[in-house]
């Protein structure tokens, strides 16, 4: 009984406490649920934030990229300006050099011989692939020293020269820019002492020439026929007979030199043989050079030179290097201001700024005589000889 009496409250207590535990459990569950919810909320907030950060980061990156690009462009612009400045400084330096030589001051140059040798060897290796030289000639122009006005004959435009490659000392005169009679003087003395063409033997050609770009080589005259599109004629100098002709496989041309509009193609002779200088309609800003085979009249190799056509007046070739002569529309002092070496042994920026002796004139032709190292010039009706000074390309 006692036991029974005592058991009841215990049971009640037990039940009560069980109820309590149940309530506590519920509360715990609720609490945990709330916590989980809060954590979930926070996680989704983080999610949002990270994706926002990521997209912001992407935007920033894009901005950086475009800014970098803009910077790169600015850099290029600056570099271009610097290059331009460099060129100008180079020109001023060359002009100063020229003034120095006028003062006869000997510049003191100290060059590392080994370095020079290496550069030359590299240039020669390239040379082998590019242009096979026919002569062993390595001279380059160092200046134009001395001038002799020999005569005043004929038109303001024309061409005169000798053909020493044939062993004859005769002087040939192509008067004007379109004619078919060549004047032949037996010597320079005859030429200078002749009253006009009195002492000359006229040589009638099979066609009229055009311009002043003719060349004499090994007993033949080479010239472009007037009115015939790019027809090159090869005529015997002994009797004026036509030996060969060829239409040059060149695209549409403009006059070779901006200041000498009558000459479409300028033919030149040097130690290597026959060359043609011209300019195409596609690239009117630069001069082109072609090596010709004087036997077949074929073009064997062509180059686009870096030499500008603007203000060019004439050009001549010495040892496989073309020297372009510039002047101004109002005839001033002619000067060699661009050089292009097909053997790549001398770079264009090594160009000697060689001034022609002081004279206000314009050259309608400048013909190089390899045997005499003279230029035969036609300057507004005056026939002039210029003496060239050379140095070896191997020394700097
Ligand atoms: C030279 O050519 C011009 C025309 O271009 C002509 O008037 C002149 O008579 C010619 N002179 C000689 C010496 O042939």
XYZ file of C-alpha atoms and ligand atoms in Angstrom, residues 153-157 175-179 181 183 196-197 378, ligand 1:
29
model
C 74.707 73.005 -126.167
C 71.122 72.421 -127.214
C 67.949 72.264 -125.229
C 67.554 72.853 -121.504
C 66.981 69.095 -121.165
C 69.652 66.699 -127.225
C 66.129 67.309 -125.873
C 63.590 64.804 -124.594
C 62.219 63.521 -127.923
C 64.403 63.200 -131.017
C 69.403 62.069 -134.010
C 75.450 63.478 -132.000
C 77.402 73.738 -131.664
C 77.307 70.351 -133.335
C 73.013 68.006 -118.199
C 68.151 70.637 -129.395
O 66.776 70.362 -129.299
C 65.934 71.480 -129.330
C 64.526 70.995 -129.163
O 64.457 70.121 -128.069
C 66.115 72.209 -130.649
O 65.325 73.387 -130.658
C 67.568 72.556 -130.838
O 67.765 73.116 -132.134
C 68.425 71.313 -130.701
N 69.823 71.722 -130.758
C 70.704 71.054 -131.479
C 72.109 71.591 -131.414
O 70.451 70.090 -132.139
